[in-house]
Amino acid sequence: LDKARQLTLVSHLNSAACALKLSKEQMQTAIDHCNSALSLDGRNAKALYRRAQAFLNSEAEGDAKDKRSERSGGDKTLPSRDALLCWAIRDLEMAEEIQPGDKNVLQTLKDAKAEARAIAQRELASKEQKHKEHEDVDAKDDDLSQLFGMLRMARDEVSNLSDADRREKAAAYMEKAAALMNLDGEEDGEEDDA
């Protein structure tokens, strides 16, 4: 790089470093300076590392919405935390490739990947919970279908019986229905008083 471009590059890198030391609101400024530095030298490890730091320190969608509303009128769209992590990891991996063994880059990359794994695990657990809830609803629907089927069968079966026989059959069907609907409290270890 010629001297003027080198000075401009250093100026952008220093401005990005200053913006990183300030509040979260300055992260976009840091990103902009890193982008300018990278437009001058696309393989500058320091610019990639600082841009990754800015991504990691940026507000994500859902973070401090009321503060964002106060600053920008509420219509500014922020990227998700997942997107910010992906961009940071990409930049950190490129910086590691350009300048292997840098301890700051390696540690930041390790932390970013750990956060990405934790988010993925939470999302997976949430999806599994939703799936289980749907299965529980389906099972309850099946139980209700069985119960109504038993009631229809009982109605048809007792229509020609005497009153005493009807009461006896009704009691037997009530026991089956209670077992089907778990009214005996076996599942949660409690007896139902009703």
Coordinates of N, CA and C in Angstrom, one line a residue:
L1 N 0.8 -1.2 0.0 CA 0.0 0.0 0.0 C 0.9 1.2 0.0
D2 N 0.4 2.3 -0.7 CA 1.2 3.5 -0.7 C 1.0 4.2 0.6
K3 N 1.7 5.2 0.9 CA 1.7 5.9 2.2 C 0.4 6.5 2.6
A4 N -0.3 7.1 1.6 CA -1.6 7.7 1.9 C -2.6 6.7 2.2
R5 N -2.7 5.6 1.5 CA -3.6 4.5 1.8 C -3.3 3.8 3.1
Q6 N -2.0 3.7 3.4 CA -1.6 3.1 4.7 C -2.0 3.9 5.9
L7 N -1.9 5.3 5.7 CA -2.3 6.2 6.8 C -3.8 6.1 6.9
T8 N -4.6 6.0 5.8 CA -6.0 5.9 5.9 C -6.4 4.6 6.5
L9 N -5.8 3.6 6.2 CA -6.0 2.3 6.8 C -5.8 2.3 8.3
V10 N -4.7 2.8 8.7 CA -4.4 2.9 10.2 C -5.4 3.8 10.9
S11 N -5.8 4.9 10.2 CA -6.8 5.8 10.8 C -8.2 5.1 11.0
H12 N -8.6 4.3 10.0 CA -9.8 3.5 10.1 C -9.7 2.5 11.2
L13 N -8.6 1.8 11.3 CA -8.4 0.8 12.4 C -8.4 1.4 13.8
N14 N -7.8 2.6 13.9 CA -7.8 3.3 15.2 C -9.1 3.8 15.6
S15 N -9.9 4.3 14.6 CA -11.2 4.8 14.8 C -12.1 3.7 15.2
A16 N -12.0 2.5 14.6 CA -12.7 1.3 15.0 C -12.4 0.9 16.4
A17 N -11.1 0.9 16.8 CA -10.7 0.6 18.1 C -11.4 1.5 19.1
C18 N -11.4 2.8 18.8 CA -12.0 3.8 19.7 C -13.5 3.5 19.9
A19 N -14.2 3.3 18.7 CA -15.6 3.0 18.8 C -16.0 1.8 19.6
L20 N -15.1 0.8 19.5 CA -15.3 -0.4 20.3 C -15.2 -0.2 21.8
K21 N -14.5 0.8 22.2 CA -14.4 1.2 23.6 C -15.6 1.9 24.2
L22 N -16.4 2.4 23.3 CA -17.6 3.2 23.7 C -18.8 2.3 23.9
S23 N -19.9 2.8 23.8 CA -21.2 2.1 24.1 C -21.6 1.2 22.9
K24 N -22.6 0.4 23.2 CA -23.1 -0.5 22.1 C -23.7 0.3 20.9
E25 N -24.1 1.5 21.2 CA -24.6 2.3 20.1 C -23.5 2.7 19.1
Q26 N -22.3 2.5 19.4 CA -21.2 2.9 18.5 C -20.6 1.7 17.7
M27 N -21.2 0.5 17.9 CA -20.7 -0.7 17.2 C -20.9 -0.5 15.7
Q28 N -22.0 0.1 15.2 CA -22.1 0.3 13.8 C -21.0 1.2 13.3
T29 N -20.6 2.2 14.0 CA -19.5 3.0 13.6 C -18.2 2.2 13.5
A30 N -18.0 1.3 14.5 CA -16.8 0.5 14.4 C -16.8 -0.4 13.2
I31 N -18.0 -1.0 12.9 CA -18.2 -1.9 11.7 C -17.9 -1.1 10.5
D32 N -18.4 0.1 10.4 CA -18.2 1.0 9.2 C -16.7 1.3 9.0
H33 N -16.0 1.6 10.1 CA -14.5 1.8 10.0 C -13.8 0.6 9.5
C34 N -14.2 -0.6 10.1 CA -13.6 -1.8 9.7 C -13.8 -2.1 8.2
N35 N -15.1 -1.9 7.8 CA -15.4 -2.1 6.3 C -14.5 -1.2 5.4
S36 N -14.3 0.1 5.9 CA -13.5 1.0 5.1 C -12.1 0.5 5.1
A37 N -11.6 0.0 6.2 CA -10.2 -0.6 6.3 C -10.1 -1.8 5.3
L38 N -11.1 -2.6 5.4 CA -11.1 -3.8 4.5 C -11.2 -3.5 3.0
S39 N -11.8 -2.4 2.7 CA -11.9 -2.0 1.3 C -10.5 -1.6 0.8
L40 N -9.7 -1.1 1.7 CA -8.3 -0.8 1.4 C -7.4 -2.0 1.4
D41 N -7.6 -2.9 2.3 CA -6.8 -4.1 2.5 C -7.7 -5.3 2.9
G42 N -8.2 -6.0 2.0 CA -9.2 -7.1 2.2 C -8.7 -8.2 3.1
R43 N -7.4 -8.3 3.3 CA -6.9 -9.4 4.2 C -6.2 -8.8 5.4
N44 N -6.8 -7.8 6.0 CA -6.2 -7.2 7.2 C -6.8 -7.9 8.4
A45 N -6.0 -8.7 9.1 CA -6.5 -9.4 10.2 C -7.0 -8.6 11.3
K46 N -6.4 -7.4 11.6 CA -6.8 -6.5 12.6 C -8.2 -6.0 12.3
A47 N -8.5 -5.6 11.1 CA -9.8 -5.1 10.7 C -10.9 -6.2 10.9
L48 N -10.5 -7.4 10.5 CA -11.5 -8.5 10.6 C -11.8 -8.8 12.1
Y49 N -10.7 -8.8 12.9 CA -10.9 -9.1 14.3 C -11.7 -8.0 15.0
R50 N -11.5 -6.7 14.7 CA -12.2 -5.6 15.3 C -13.7 -5.6 14.8
R51 N -13.9 -6.0 13.5 CA -15.3 -6.1 13.0 C -16.0 -7.2 13.7
A52 N -15.3 -8.3 14.0 CA -16.0 -9.4 14.7 C -16.3 -9.0 16.1
Q53 N -15.4 -8.3 16.8 CA -15.7 -7.7 18.1 C -16.9 -6.9 18.1
A54 N -17.1 -6.0 17.1 CA -18.2 -5.1 17.0 C -19.5 -5.9 16.8
F55 N -19.4 -7.0 15.9 CA -20.6 -7.8 15.7 C -21.0 -8.5 17.1
L56 N -20.0 -9.0 17.8 CA -20.3 -9.6 19.1 C -20.9 -8.7 20.1
N57 N -20.5 -7.4 20.0 CA -20.9 -6.4 21.0 C -22.2 -5.6 20.6
S58 N -22.7 -5.9 19.4 CA -23.8 -5.2 18.8 C -25.1 -5.6 19.5
E59 N -26.1 -4.7 19.5 CA -27.4 -5.1 19.9 C -28.0 -6.0 18.8
A60 N -28.7 -7.0 19.3 CA -29.3 -7.9 18.3 C -30.8 -7.6 18.4
E61 N -31.6 -8.2 17.4 CA -33.0 -8.1 17.4 C -33.5 -8.6 18.8
G62 N -34.4 -7.8 19.4 CA -34.9 -8.2 20.7 C -34.1 -7.6 21.9
D63 N -32.9 -7.1 21.7 CA -32.1 -6.6 22.8 C -32.5 -5.1 23.0
A64 N -32.9 -4.8 24.2 CA -33.1 -3.4 24.5 C -34.0 -2.6 23.5
K65 N -35.2 -3.2 23.2 CA -36.1 -2.6 22.2 C -36.5 -1.2 22.6
D66 N -36.7 -1.0 23.8 CA -37.2 0.4 24.2 C -36.1 1.4 24.0
K67 N -34.8 1.0 24.2 CA -33.7 2.0 23.9 C -33.6 2.3 22.5
R68 N -33.8 1.2 21.6 CA -33.7 1.4 20.2 C -34.8 2.3 19.7
S69 N -36.0 2.1 20.3 CA -37.2 2.9 19.9 C -36.9 4.4 20.2
E70 N -36.3 4.6 21.3 CA -36.0 6.0 21.7 C -35.0 6.6 20.8
R71 N -34.0 5.8 20.3 CA -32.9 6.4 19.5 C -33.4 6.6 18.0
S72 N -34.2 5.6 17.5 CA -34.4 5.6 16.1 C -35.9 5.7 15.7
G73 N -36.7 6.0 16.6 CA -38.1 6.0 16.2 C -38.8 4.6 16.1
G74 N -38.0 3.6 16.5 CA -38.6 2.2 16.6 C -38.6 1.5 15.3
D75 N -38.2 2.1 14.2 CA -38.3 1.4 12.9 C -37.0 0.8 12.4
K76 N -36.0 0.8 13.1 CA -34.7 0.3 12.7 C -34.7 -1.2 13.0
T77 N -34.4 -2.0 11.9 CA -34.3 -3.4 12.1 C -32.9 -3.9 12.4
L78 N -32.8 -4.6 13.4 CA -31.5 -5.1 13.8 C -31.4 -6.6 13.4
P79 N -30.2 -7.1 13.2 CA -30.0 -8.5 12.8 C -30.2 -9.3 14.1
S80 N -30.5 -10.6 13.9 CA -30.6 -11.5 15.0 C -29.3 -11.8 15.6
R81 N -29.3 -12.3 16.8 CA -28.0 -12.7 17.5 C -27.3 -13.8 16.7
D82 N -28.1 -14.7 16.1 CA -27.5 -15.8 15.3 C -26.7 -15.2 14.1
A83 N -27.3 -14.2 13.5 CA -26.6 -13.6 12.3 C -25.3 -12.9 12.8
L84 N -25.4 -12.2 13.8 CA -24.2 -11.5 14.3 C -23.1 -12.5 14.7
L85 N -23.5 -13.6 15.3 CA -22.5 -14.6 15.7 C -21.9 -15.2 14.4
C86 N -22.7 -15.5 13.4 CA -22.2 -16.1 12.2 C -21.2 -15.2 11.5
W87 N -21.5 -13.9 11.5 CA -20.6 -12.9 10.8 C -19.3 -12.8 11.6
A88 N -19.5 -12.8 13.0 CA -18.3 -12.7 13.8 C -17.4 -13.9 13.6
I89 N -18.0 -15.1 13.6 CA -17.2 -16.3 13.5 C -16.5 -16.4 12.1
R90 N -17.2 -15.9 11.1 CA -16.6 -15.9 9.7 C -15.4 -15.0 9.7
D91 N -15.5 -13.8 10.3 CA -14.4 -12.8 10.4 C -13.3 -13.4 11.2
L92 N -13.6 -14.0 12.3 CA -12.5 -14.5 13.2 C -11.8 -15.7 12.5
E93 N -12.5 -16.5 11.8 CA -11.8 -17.6 11.1 C -10.9 -17.1 10.0
M94 N -11.4 -16.0 9.3 CA -10.5 -15.4 8.3 C -9.3 -14.8 8.9
A95 N -9.5 -14.1 10.1 CA -8.3 -13.5 10.8 C -7.4 -14.5 11.2
E96 N -7.9 -15.7 11.7 CA -7.0 -16.8 12.2 C -6.2 -17.3 11.0
E97 N -6.9 -17.4 9.8 CA -6.2 -17.9 8.6 C -5.1 -17.0 8.2
I98 N -5.3 -15.7 8.3 CA -4.3 -14.7 7.8 C -3.2 -14.6 8.8
Q99 N -3.5 -14.6 10.1 CA -2.5 -14.4 11.2 C -2.7 -15.6 12.2
P100 N -2.2 -16.8 11.9 CA -2.4 -17.9 12.7 C -1.8 -17.7 14.1
G101 N -2.5 -18.3 15.1 CA -1.9 -18.3 16.5 C -2.2 -17.1 17.3
D102 N -2.9 -16.1 16.8 CA -3.2 -14.9 17.6 C -4.1 -15.3 18.8
K103 N -3.6 -15.1 20.0 CA -4.4 -15.6 21.2 C -5.7 -14.9 21.4
N104 N -5.8 -13.6 21.1 CA -7.0 -12.9 21.2 C -8.0 -13.4 20.2
V105 N -7.6 -13.6 19.0 CA -8.5 -14.1 17.9 C -9.0 -15.5 18.3
L106 N -8.1 -16.3 18.7 CA -8.4 -17.7 19.1 C -9.4 -17.7 20.3
Q107 N -9.2 -16.9 21.3 CA -10.1 -16.9 22.4 C -11.5 -16.4 22.1
T108 N -11.5 -15.3 21.3 CA -12.8 -14.7 20.9 C -13.5 -15.7 20.0
L109 N -12.8 -16.4 19.1 CA -13.5 -17.4 18.3 C -14.0 -18.5 19.1
K110 N -13.3 -19.0 20.1 CA -13.8 -20.1 21.0 C -15.0 -19.6 21.7
D111 N -15.0 -18.4 22.2 CA -16.2 -17.9 23.0 C -17.4 -17.7 22.0
A112 N -17.2 -17.2 20.8 CA -18.3 -17.0 19.9 C -18.9 -18.4 19.5
K113 N -18.1 -19.4 19.2 CA -18.6 -20.7 18.9 C -19.3 -21.3 20.1
A114 N -18.8 -21.1 21.3 CA -19.5 -21.7 22.5 C -20.9 -21.0 22.6
E115 N -21.0 -19.7 22.4 CA -22.3 -19.0 22.4 C -23.2 -19.5 21.3
A116 N -22.7 -19.7 20.1 CA -23.5 -20.2 19.0 C -24.1 -21.6 19.4
R117 N -23.2 -22.5 19.9 CA -23.7 -23.8 20.4 C -24.7 -23.8 21.4
A118 N -24.6 -22.9 22.4 CA -25.6 -22.7 23.4 C -26.9 -22.3 22.9
I119 N -26.9 -21.3 21.9 CA -28.1 -20.9 21.3 C -28.8 -22.0 20.5
A120 N -28.0 -22.8 19.8 CA -28.5 -23.9 19.0 C -29.1 -24.9 20.0
Q121 N -28.5 -25.2 21.1 CA -29.0 -26.2 22.0 C -30.3 -25.7 22.6
R122 N -30.4 -24.4 23.0 CA -31.7 -23.8 23.5 C -32.8 -23.9 22.5
E123 N -32.5 -23.6 21.2 CA -33.5 -23.7 20.2 C -34.0 -25.1 20.0
L124 N -33.0 -26.0 20.0 CA -33.4 -27.5 19.8 C -34.3 -27.9 21.0
A125 N -33.9 -27.5 22.2 CA -34.7 -27.9 23.4 C -36.1 -27.3 23.3
S126 N -36.2 -26.1 22.8 CA -37.5 -25.4 22.7 C -38.4 -26.1 21.6
K127 N -37.7 -26.5 20.5 CA -38.5 -27.2 19.4 C -38.9 -28.6 20.0
E128 N -38.1 -29.3 20.7 CA -38.4 -30.6 21.3 C -39.6 -30.4 22.2
Q129 N -39.6 -29.4 23.1 CA -40.7 -29.1 24.0 C -42.0 -28.9 23.2
K130 N -42.0 -28.1 22.2 CA -43.2 -27.8 21.4 C -43.7 -29.1 20.8
H131 N -42.7 -29.9 20.3 CA -43.1 -31.2 19.7 C -43.8 -32.1 20.7
K132 N -43.3 -32.1 21.9 CA -43.8 -32.9 23.0 C -45.2 -32.4 23.4
E133 N -45.4 -31.1 23.4 CA -46.7 -30.6 23.7 C -47.7 -30.9 22.7
H134 N -47.3 -31.0 21.4 CA -48.2 -31.4 20.3 C -48.6 -32.9 20.5
E135 N -47.6 -33.7 20.8 CA -47.8 -35.1 21.0 C -48.8 -35.3 22.2
D136 N -48.6 -34.5 23.3 CA -49.6 -34.6 24.4 C -51.0 -34.3 24.0
V137 N -51.1 -33.2 23.2 CA -52.5 -32.8 22.8 C -53.1 -33.9 21.9
D138 N -52.3 -34.5 21.0 CA -52.7 -35.6 20.2 C -53.2 -36.8 21.0
A139 N -52.4 -37.1 22.1 CA -52.7 -38.2 22.9 C -54.0 -38.0 23.7
K140 N -54.2 -36.7 24.1 CA -55.5 -36.4 24.8 C -56.6 -36.5 23.9
D141 N -56.4 -36.1 22.6 CA -57.5 -36.2 21.6 C -57.8 -37.7 21.4
D142 N -56.8 -38.5 21.3 CA -57.1 -40.0 21.2 C -57.8 -40.5 22.4
D143 N -57.5 -40.1 23.6 CA -58.1 -40.5 24.8 C -59.6 -40.1 24.8
L144 N -59.9 -38.9 24.3 CA -61.3 -38.4 24.3 C -62.0 -39.2 23.2
S145 N -61.4 -39.5 22.1 CA -62.1 -40.3 21.1 C -62.4 -41.7 21.7
Q146 N -61.5 -42.3 22.4 CA -61.8 -43.6 23.0 C -62.9 -43.5 24.0
L147 N -62.9 -42.4 24.8 CA -63.9 -42.2 25.8 C -65.3 -42.1 25.2
F148 N -65.4 -41.3 24.2 CA -66.7 -41.1 23.5 C -67.1 -42.4 22.8
G149 N -66.1 -43.2 22.3 CA -66.5 -44.5 21.7 C -67.0 -45.4 22.8
M150 N -66.4 -45.4 24.0 CA -66.9 -46.2 25.1 C -68.3 -45.8 25.5
L151 N -68.6 -44.5 25.5 CA -69.9 -44.1 25.9 C -70.9 -44.5 24.9
R152 N -70.6 -44.4 23.6 CA -71.6 -44.9 22.6 C -71.8 -46.4 22.7
M153 N -70.7 -47.1 22.9 CA -70.9 -48.6 23.1 C -71.7 -48.9 24.3
A154 N -71.5 -48.2 25.4 CA -72.2 -48.4 26.6 C -73.7 -48.1 26.4
R155 N -74.0 -47.0 25.7 CA -75.4 -46.6 25.5 C -76.1 -47.7 24.7
D156 N -75.4 -48.2 23.7 CA -76.0 -49.2 22.8 C -76.2 -50.6 23.6
E157 N -75.2 -50.9 24.4 CA -75.2 -52.1 25.1 C -76.3 -52.2 26.2
V158 N -76.5 -51.1 26.9 CA -77.4 -51.1 28.1 C -78.9 -50.8 27.8
S159 N -79.1 -50.5 26.5 CA -80.5 -50.1 26.2 C -81.6 -51.1 26.4
N160 N -81.2 -52.4 26.4 CA -82.2 -53.5 26.6 C -82.0 -54.2 27.9
L161 N -81.2 -53.6 28.9 CA -81.0 -54.2 30.2 C -81.9 -53.6 31.2
S162 N -82.1 -54.4 32.4 CA -82.8 -53.9 33.5 C -82.1 -52.8 34.2
D163 N -82.7 -52.0 35.1 CA -82.1 -50.9 35.8 C -80.9 -51.4 36.6
A164 N -81.0 -52.5 37.3 CA -79.9 -53.0 38.1 C -78.7 -53.3 37.2
D165 N -79.0 -54.0 36.1 CA -77.9 -54.3 35.2 C -77.3 -53.1 34.6
R166 N -78.1 -52.1 34.3 CA -77.6 -50.8 33.7 C -76.6 -50.2 34.7
R167 N -77.0 -50.1 36.0 CA -76.1 -49.5 37.0 C -74.8 -50.3 37.1
E168 N -74.9 -51.6 37.1 CA -73.7 -52.4 37.1 C -72.8 -52.1 35.9
K169 N -73.3 -52.1 34.7 CA -72.6 -51.8 33.5 C -72.0 -50.4 33.6
A170 N -72.8 -49.4 34.0 CA -72.4 -48.0 34.1 C -71.2 -47.9 35.0
A171 N -71.2 -48.6 36.2 CA -70.1 -48.5 37.1 C -68.9 -49.1 36.5
A172 N -69.0 -50.2 35.7 CA -67.8 -50.8 35.0 C -67.3 -49.8 34.0
Y173 N -68.1 -49.2 33.2 CA -67.7 -48.2 32.2 C -67.1 -47.0 32.9
M174 N -67.6 -46.6 34.0 CA -67.0 -45.4 34.7 C -65.6 -45.7 35.2
E175 N -65.3 -47.0 35.6 CA -64.0 -47.4 36.0 C -63.1 -47.3 34.8
K176 N -63.5 -47.8 33.7 CA -62.7 -47.8 32.5 C -62.4 -46.4 32.0
A177 N -63.4 -45.5 32.1 CA -63.3 -44.1 31.7 C -62.3 -43.4 32.6
A178 N -62.4 -43.7 33.9 CA -61.6 -43.0 34.9 C -60.1 -43.5 34.7
A179 N -59.9 -44.7 34.4 CA -58.5 -45.2 34.1 C -58.0 -44.6 32.8
L180 N -58.9 -44.5 31.8 CA -58.4 -43.9 30.5 C -58.1 -42.4 30.7
M181 N -58.8 -41.7 31.5 CA -58.6 -40.3 31.7 C -57.7 -40.0 32.9
N182 N -57.1 -41.1 33.5 CA -56.2 -40.9 34.6 C -56.8 -40.2 35.8
L183 N -58.0 -40.5 36.0 CA -58.7 -39.8 37.2 C -58.4 -40.5 38.5
D184 N -57.7 -41.6 38.4 CA -57.4 -42.3 39.7 C -56.1 -41.7 40.3
G185 N -55.4 -40.8 39.6 CA -54.3 -40.1 40.2 C -53.0 -40.9 40.2
E186 N -52.9 -42.0 39.4 CA -51.7 -42.8 39.4 C -50.5 -42.0 38.8
E187 N -50.8 -41.2 37.8 CA -49.7 -40.6 37.0 C -48.9 -39.6 37.9
D188 N -49.6 -38.8 38.7 CA -48.9 -37.8 39.5 C -48.9 -38.2 41.0
G189 N -49.3 -39.4 41.3 CA -49.1 -39.9 42.7 C -50.1 -39.3 43.7
E190 N -51.2 -38.7 43.2 CA -52.2 -38.1 44.1 C -53.6 -38.9 43.9
E191 N -54.4 -38.9 44.9 CA -55.7 -39.5 44.8 C -56.6 -38.3 44.5
D192 N -57.6 -38.5 43.6 CA -58.5 -37.5 43.3 C -59.7 -37.6 44.2
D193 N -60.2 -36.5 44.8 CA -61.3 -36.6 45.8 C -62.6 -36.5 45.1
A194 N -62.7 -36.2 43.8 CA -63.9 -36.0 43.1 C -64.6 -37.3 42.8

